[in-house]
Tab-separated table of C-alpha atoms and ligand atoms in Angstrom:
chain	number	residue	atom	x	y	z
K	1	UNK	CA	-10.748	64.699	-35.357
K	2	UNK	CA	-11.070	64.453	-39.092
K	3	UNK	CA	-9.244	61.236	-40.263
K	4	UNK	CA	-7.458	63.025	-43.178
K	5	UNK	CA	-6.104	65.711	-40.821
K	6	UNK	CA	-4.993	63.136	-38.282
K	7	UNK	CA	-3.023	61.307	-41.026
K	8	UNK	CA	-1.352	64.531	-42.038
K	9	UNK	CA	-0.171	65.234	-38.406
K	10	UNK	CA	1.108	61.660	-38.029
K	11	UNK	CA	2.929	61.782	-41.359
K	12	UNK	CA	4.524	65.119	-40.379
K	13	UNK	CA	5.835	63.498	-37.185
K	14	UNK	CA	7.166	60.513	-39.154
K	15	UNK	CA	4.666	58.106	-37.578
K	16	UNK	CA	3.233	55.454	-39.826
K	17	UNK	CA	-0.305	54.610	-38.990
K	18	UNK	CA	-1.776	51.395	-40.262
K	19	UNK	CA	-5.098	49.889	-39.238
K	20	UNK	CA	-6.191	46.545	-40.687
K	21	UNK	CA	-9.617	46.804	-42.272
K	22	UNK	CA	-12.215	44.378	-43.382
K	23	UNK	CA	-13.100	44.257	-46.956
K	24	UNK	CA	-16.008	46.523	-45.979
K	25	UNK	CA	-13.527	48.886	-44.348
K	26	UNK	CA	-14.345	48.141	-40.636
K	27	UNK	CA	-11.258	47.354	-38.274
K	28	UNK	CA	-11.009	43.652	-37.197
K	29	UNK	CA	-11.999	42.856	-33.627
K	30	UNK	CA	-9.516	41.384	-31.106
K	31	UNK	CA	-11.045	37.890	-31.494
K	32	UNK	CA	-10.958	37.962	-35.245
K	33	UNK	CA	-7.193	38.972	-35.225
K	34	UNK	CA	-6.463	36.143	-32.688
K	35	UNK	CA	-8.394	33.576	-34.864
K	36	UNK	CA	-6.300	34.540	-37.864
K	37	UNK	CA	-2.995	33.858	-35.886
K	38	UNK	CA	-4.064	30.493	-34.278
K	39	UNK	CA	-3.440	27.033	-35.762
K	40	UNK	CA	-6.737	25.664	-37.016
K	41	UNK	CA	-7.221	23.151	-34.147
K	42	UNK	CA	-6.709	25.771	-31.502
K	43	UNK	CA	-9.841	27.712	-30.652
K	44	UNK	CA	-9.412	31.397	-30.113
K	45	UNK	CA	-10.022	32.628	-26.574
K	46	UNK	CA	-13.491	33.853	-25.965
K	47	UNK	CA	-14.170	36.458	-23.334
K	48	UNK	CA	-15.721	34.575	-20.364
K	49	UNK	CA	-19.184	35.519	-19.328
K	50	UNK	CA	-19.122	36.005	-15.619
K	51	UNK	CA	-21.184	33.037	-14.213
K	52	UNK	CA	-23.982	33.868	-11.887
K	53	UNK	CA	-23.553	32.212	-8.388
K	54	UNK	CA	-25.135	28.749	-8.190
K	55	UNK	CA	-28.385	28.589	-6.314
K	56	UNK	CA	-27.185	26.288	-3.493
K	57	UNK	CA	-24.509	28.890	-2.636
K	58	UNK	CA	-27.138	31.542	-2.097
K	59	UNK	CA	-29.077	29.210	0.149
K	60	UNK	CA	-26.221	28.755	2.652
K	61	UNK	CA	-27.076	30.649	5.778
K	62	UNK	CA	-24.609	33.224	7.107
K	63	UNK	CA	-22.175	31.888	9.696
K	64	UNK	CA	-23.299	31.971	13.304
K	65	UNK	CA	-21.488	31.148	16.528
K	66	UNK	CA	-22.669	27.530	16.187
K	67	UNK	CA	-20.295	27.213	13.206
K	68	UNK	CA	-17.186	27.217	15.433
K	69	UNK	CA	-15.123	24.197	14.287
K	70	UNK	CA	-15.383	21.120	16.439
K	71	UNK	CA	-12.433	20.528	18.706
K	72	UNK	CA	-10.122	17.738	17.351
K	73	UNK	CA	-9.590	14.734	19.636
K	74	UNK	CA	-6.175	14.746	21.285
K	75	UNK	CA	-3.620	13.051	18.932
K	76	UNK	CA	-2.533	9.651	20.137
K	77	UNK	CA	0.874	8.172	19.317
K	78	UNK	CA	0.717	5.883	16.234
K	79	UNK	CA	0.199	2.286	17.459
K	80	UNK	CA	3.452	1.156	15.933
K	81	UNK	CA	5.487	3.862	17.593
K	82	UNK	CA	3.956	2.810	20.860
K	83	UNK	CA	4.545	-0.908	20.411
K	84	UNK	CA	8.187	-0.205	19.387
K	85	UNK	CA	8.849	0.983	22.918
K	86	UNK	CA	7.359	-1.911	24.892
K	87	UNK	CA	9.333	-4.318	26.997
K	88	UNK	CA	8.739	-8.079	26.953
K	89	UNK	CA	5.900	-8.236	29.543
K	90	UNK	CA	4.097	-5.214	28.092
K	91	UNK	CA	4.455	-6.607	24.554
K	92	UNK	CA	3.146	-10.018	25.563
K	93	UNK	CA	0.248	-8.413	27.358
K	94	UNK	CA	-0.547	-6.237	24.337
K	95	UNK	CA	-0.563	-9.251	22.026
K	96	UNK	CA	-2.772	-11.249	24.272
K	97	UNK	CA	-5.358	-8.496	24.287
K	98	UNK	CA	-4.975	-7.470	20.615
K	99	UNK	CA	-8.159	-6.748	18.683
K	100	UNK	CA	-6.477	-5.077	15.720
K	101	UNK	CA	-7.926	-7.471	13.181
K	102	UNK	CA	-10.899	-9.834	13.019
K	103	UNK	CA	-8.866	-12.869	13.867
K	104	UNK	CA	-9.051	-12.033	17.540
K	105	UNK	CA	-12.809	-13.088	17.522
K	106	UNK	CA	-12.022	-16.658	16.637
K	107	UNK	CA	-8.887	-17.316	18.703
K	108	UNK	CA	-8.711	-19.372	21.801
K	109	UNK	CA	-5.613	-17.407	22.720
K	110	UNK	CA	-3.020	-15.345	20.972
K	111	UNK	CA	0.244	-17.222	20.313
K	112	UNK	CA	3.039	-14.800	21.182
K	113	UNK	CA	6.299	-16.593	20.748
K	114	UNK	CA	8.577	-18.956	22.690
K	115	UNK	CA	12.170	-19.657	23.503
K	116	UNK	CA	15.380	-17.826	24.332
K	117	UNK	CA	14.752	-14.058	24.318
K	118	UNK	CA	18.482	-13.543	23.697
K	119	UNK	CA	18.769	-16.201	21.001
K	120	UNK	CA	21.279	-16.067	18.195
K	121	UNK	CA	18.775	-17.625	15.895
K	122	UNK	CA	15.172	-16.565	15.455
K	123	UNK	CA	12.801	-18.804	13.497
K	124	UNK	CA	9.753	-17.120	11.893
K	125	UNK	CA	6.768	-19.068	10.730
K	126	UNK	CA	3.322	-18.252	9.348
K	127	UNK	CA	0.564	-18.403	11.923
K	128	UNK	CA	-0.763	-20.634	14.673
K	129	UNK	CA	-2.676	-23.737	13.689
K	130	UNK	CA	-5.307	-25.548	15.702
K	131	UNK	CA	-2.858	-27.113	18.142
K	132	UNK	CA	-0.881	-23.853	18.608
K	133	UNK	CA	-4.129	-22.015	19.286
K	134	UNK	CA	-4.962	-24.648	21.901
K	135	UNK	CA	-1.540	-24.649	23.598
K	136	UNK	CA	-0.633	-21.021	23.134
K	137	UNK	CA	2.781	-21.889	21.729
K	138	UNK	CA	4.122	-21.773	18.159
K	139	UNK	CA	5.102	-24.927	16.264
K	140	UNK	CA	3.783	-27.603	18.647
K	141	UNK	CA	2.048	-29.852	16.100
K	142	UNK	CA	3.675	-32.291	13.672
K	143	UNK	CA	5.296	-29.408	11.797
K	144	UNK	CA	6.766	-28.272	15.107
K	145	UNK	CA	8.238	-31.700	15.761
K	146	UNK	CA	9.959	-31.604	12.409
K	147	UNK	CA	11.218	-28.103	13.085
K	148	UNK	CA	12.755	-29.328	16.350
K	149	UNK	CA	14.455	-32.179	14.461
K	150	UNK	CA	15.792	-29.746	11.845
K	151	UNK	CA	17.224	-27.441	14.546
K	152	UNK	CA	18.828	-30.378	16.280
K	153	UNK	CA	20.532	-31.313	13.048
K	154	UNK	CA	22.546	-28.140	13.318
K	155	UNK	CA	23.163	-28.611	17.025
K	156	UNK	CA	20.393	-26.380	18.453
K	157	UNK	CA	17.819	-27.335	21.026
K	158	UNK	CA	14.406	-25.745	20.558
K	159	UNK	CA	14.825	-23.847	23.837
K	160	UNK	CA	17.989	-22.199	22.484
K	161	UNK	CA	16.253	-20.379	19.645
K	162	UNK	CA	13.357	-17.921	19.657
K	163	UNK	CA	10.318	-18.972	17.602
K	164	UNK	CA	7.506	-16.592	16.478
K	165	UNK	CA	5.006	-16.211	13.698
K	166	UNK	CA	3.927	-13.525	11.242
K	167	UNK	CA	0.425	-13.715	12.741
K	168	UNK	CA	-0.254	-14.169	16.420
K	169	UNK	CA	-3.802	-15.440	15.939
K	170	UNK	CA	-5.087	-18.475	14.121
K	171	UNK	CA	-6.770	-17.851	10.793
K	172	UNK	CA	-9.983	-19.808	10.523
K	173	UNK	CA	-9.706	-23.155	8.732
K	174	UNK	CA	-5.927	-22.572	8.548
K	175	UNK	CA	-6.381	-20.318	5.522
K	176	UNK	CA	-3.534	-18.066	4.480
K	177	UNK	CA	-3.107	-14.873	6.427
K	178	UNK	CA	-4.606	-11.852	4.624
K	179	UNK	CA	-2.255	-8.981	3.814
K	180	UNK	CA	-4.094	-6.591	6.116
K	181	UNK	CA	-3.919	-9.085	8.981
K	182	UNK	CA	-0.167	-9.439	8.463
K	183	UNK	CA	0.230	-5.655	8.424
K	184	UNK	CA	-1.751	-5.244	11.642
K	185	UNK	CA	0.396	-7.838	13.328
K	186	UNK	CA	3.698	-6.638	11.955
K	187	UNK	CA	4.615	-4.186	14.747
K	188	UNK	CA	4.550	-7.033	17.288
K	189	UNK	CA	7.009	-9.176	15.308
K	190	UNK	CA	9.186	-6.132	14.611
K	191	UNK	CA	9.384	-5.503	18.304
K	192	UNK	CA	10.158	-9.110	19.089
K	193	UNK	CA	13.016	-9.013	16.590
K	194	UNK	CA	14.229	-5.757	18.068
K	195	UNK	CA	14.191	-7.189	21.583
K	196	UNK	CA	15.830	-10.552	20.731
K	197	UNK	CA	18.395	-8.982	18.363
K	198	UNK	CA	19.195	-12.375	16.733
K	199	UNK	CA	22.334	-12.803	14.676
K	200	UNK	CA	20.334	-14.759	12.064
K	201	UNK	CA	16.696	-15.114	11.066
K	202	UNK	CA	15.310	-18.315	9.486
K	203	UNK	CA	12.100	-17.579	7.617
K	204	UNK	CA	10.189	-20.824	6.974
K	205	UNK	CA	7.604	-20.833	4.232
K	206	UNK	CA	6.226	-18.407	1.702
K	207	UNK	CA	4.118	-16.319	4.089
K	208	UNK	CA	7.011	-15.718	6.471
K	209	UNK	CA	9.514	-14.940	3.706
K	210	UNK	CA	7.205	-12.689	1.710
K	211	UNK	CA	5.931	-10.656	4.630
K	212	UNK	CA	9.321	-10.271	6.276
K	213	UNK	CA	11.149	-9.315	3.125
K	214	UNK	CA	8.243	-7.517	1.426
K	215	UNK	CA	8.519	-9.769	-1.594
K	216	UNK	CA	6.151	-11.575	-3.939
K	217	UNK	CA	8.595	-14.219	-4.959
K	218	UNK	CA	8.149	-17.935	-4.383
K	219	UNK	CA	10.190	-19.635	-1.699
K	220	UNK	CA	11.890	-21.712	-4.336
K	221	UNK	CA	13.190	-18.512	-5.919
K	222	UNK	CA	14.243	-16.866	-2.667
K	223	UNK	CA	16.016	-19.709	-0.926
K	224	UNK	CA	19.791	-19.845	-1.356
K	225	UNK	CA	19.932	-16.052	-1.784
K	226	UNK	CA	21.287	-13.569	0.735
K	227	UNK	CA	18.602	-11.281	2.343
K	228	UNK	CA	18.583	-9.007	5.323
K	229	UNK	CA	15.993	-7.705	7.697
K	230	UNK	CA	17.670	-4.398	8.611
K	231	UNK	CA	21.151	-5.587	9.442
K	232	UNK	CA	20.189	-9.163	10.271
K	233	UNK	CA	20.846	-11.892	7.661
K	234	UNK	CA	17.759	-13.817	6.704
K	235	UNK	CA	17.799	-17.394	5.348
K	236	UNK	CA	14.658	-18.456	3.495
K	237	UNK	CA	13.610	-22.095	3.537
K	238	UNK	CA	10.650	-24.336	3.172
K	239	UNK	CA	7.995	-24.600	5.833
K	240	UNK	CA	8.210	-27.824	7.866
K	241	UNK	CA	4.526	-28.521	7.046
K	242	UNK	CA	5.452	-28.452	3.315
K	243	UNK	CA	8.392	-30.730	3.994
K	244	UNK	CA	6.048	-33.213	5.635
K	245	UNK	CA	4.083	-33.290	2.378
K	246	UNK	CA	7.119	-33.162	0.085
K	247	UNK	CA	9.930	-35.043	1.881
K	248	UNK	CA	11.991	-35.006	-1.343
K	249	UNK	CA	12.579	-31.271	-0.646
K	250	UNK	CA	14.261	-31.996	2.728
K	251	UNK	CA	17.605	-32.138	1.035
K	252	UNK	CA	17.173	-28.459	0.031
K	253	UNK	CA	16.041	-27.590	3.532
K	254	UNK	CA	19.155	-29.207	4.843
K	255	UNK	CA	21.313	-26.969	2.569
K	256	UNK	CA	19.438	-23.954	3.997
K	257	UNK	CA	20.103	-25.097	7.530
K	258	UNK	CA	23.793	-25.502	6.778
K	259	UNK	CA	23.704	-21.903	5.535
K	260	UNK	CA	22.159	-20.856	8.882
K	261	UNK	CA	24.852	-22.786	10.754
K	262	UNK	CA	27.597	-21.074	8.706
K	263	UNK	CA	26.205	-17.604	9.424
K	264	UNK	CA	25.953	-18.384	13.134
K	265	UNK	CA	29.641	-19.397	13.114
K	266	UNK	CA	30.822	-16.102	11.469
S	301	LIG	N1	2.874	-23.270	11.268
S	301	LIG	C1	3.426	-22.062	11.529
S	301	LIG	O1	3.814	-21.366	10.645
S	301	LIG	N2	3.455	-21.684	12.778
S	301	LIG	C2	3.067	-22.348	13.799
S	301	LIG	O2	3.137	-21.891	14.904
S	301	LIG	C3	2.530	-23.629	13.508
S	301	LIG	C4	2.467	-24.064	12.280
């Protein structure tokens, strides 16, 4: 239709028609109008060229019957869930056969735990040393003798408490347990605590305190403060091996033991 005639019809109907024009008289394209409205740092949208499929996609052969997905292996219960239901004999057996971390390769035997399985007090240490690895019992070396004396000081025989470690296997050269080793071993200790149900836990040394309480703090910062493992009060103190090297700290350990005794009386 002739442009003049079209305008006349539109004017007669009361419709204003306005078309932006370039200086040369041609209407602006969509992109040019968008560019005029955008802040300078925002690029106007460009129509996307449809990409051609990549070559490797074209090379994929069509599915055949061989492409049926492999059957998944039957799901096994998570090891921790399994360990959490074991009784004492099954738990001890599981620990003695454990190969969950590399430490099993260097052990003479796993060191499970010892003492009264219904104890009010549970003592948790770090890991077996050479003598413990030999005898299969925690805290039997010099540190163990000091621990016995410390317990006696609050009226407890060794056989009255339950003693266990964060790790059940001896780390080579008595190095510190690695975090992944402590994690692998954790379900065993958790189960031991659940079975004993002690009224109080005494965590001796940094490794025991940090792993049990999921903390990064030094023992010196933790001792004297109230902690809990679940519902169970936890007293943090120095490791007997440290006390053998730093006897001047025994007075602090004695304060911690008195705290244990007070909690047991409650
Ligand atoms: N140190 C520990 O922490 N545990 C032991 O069993 C022996 C020494």
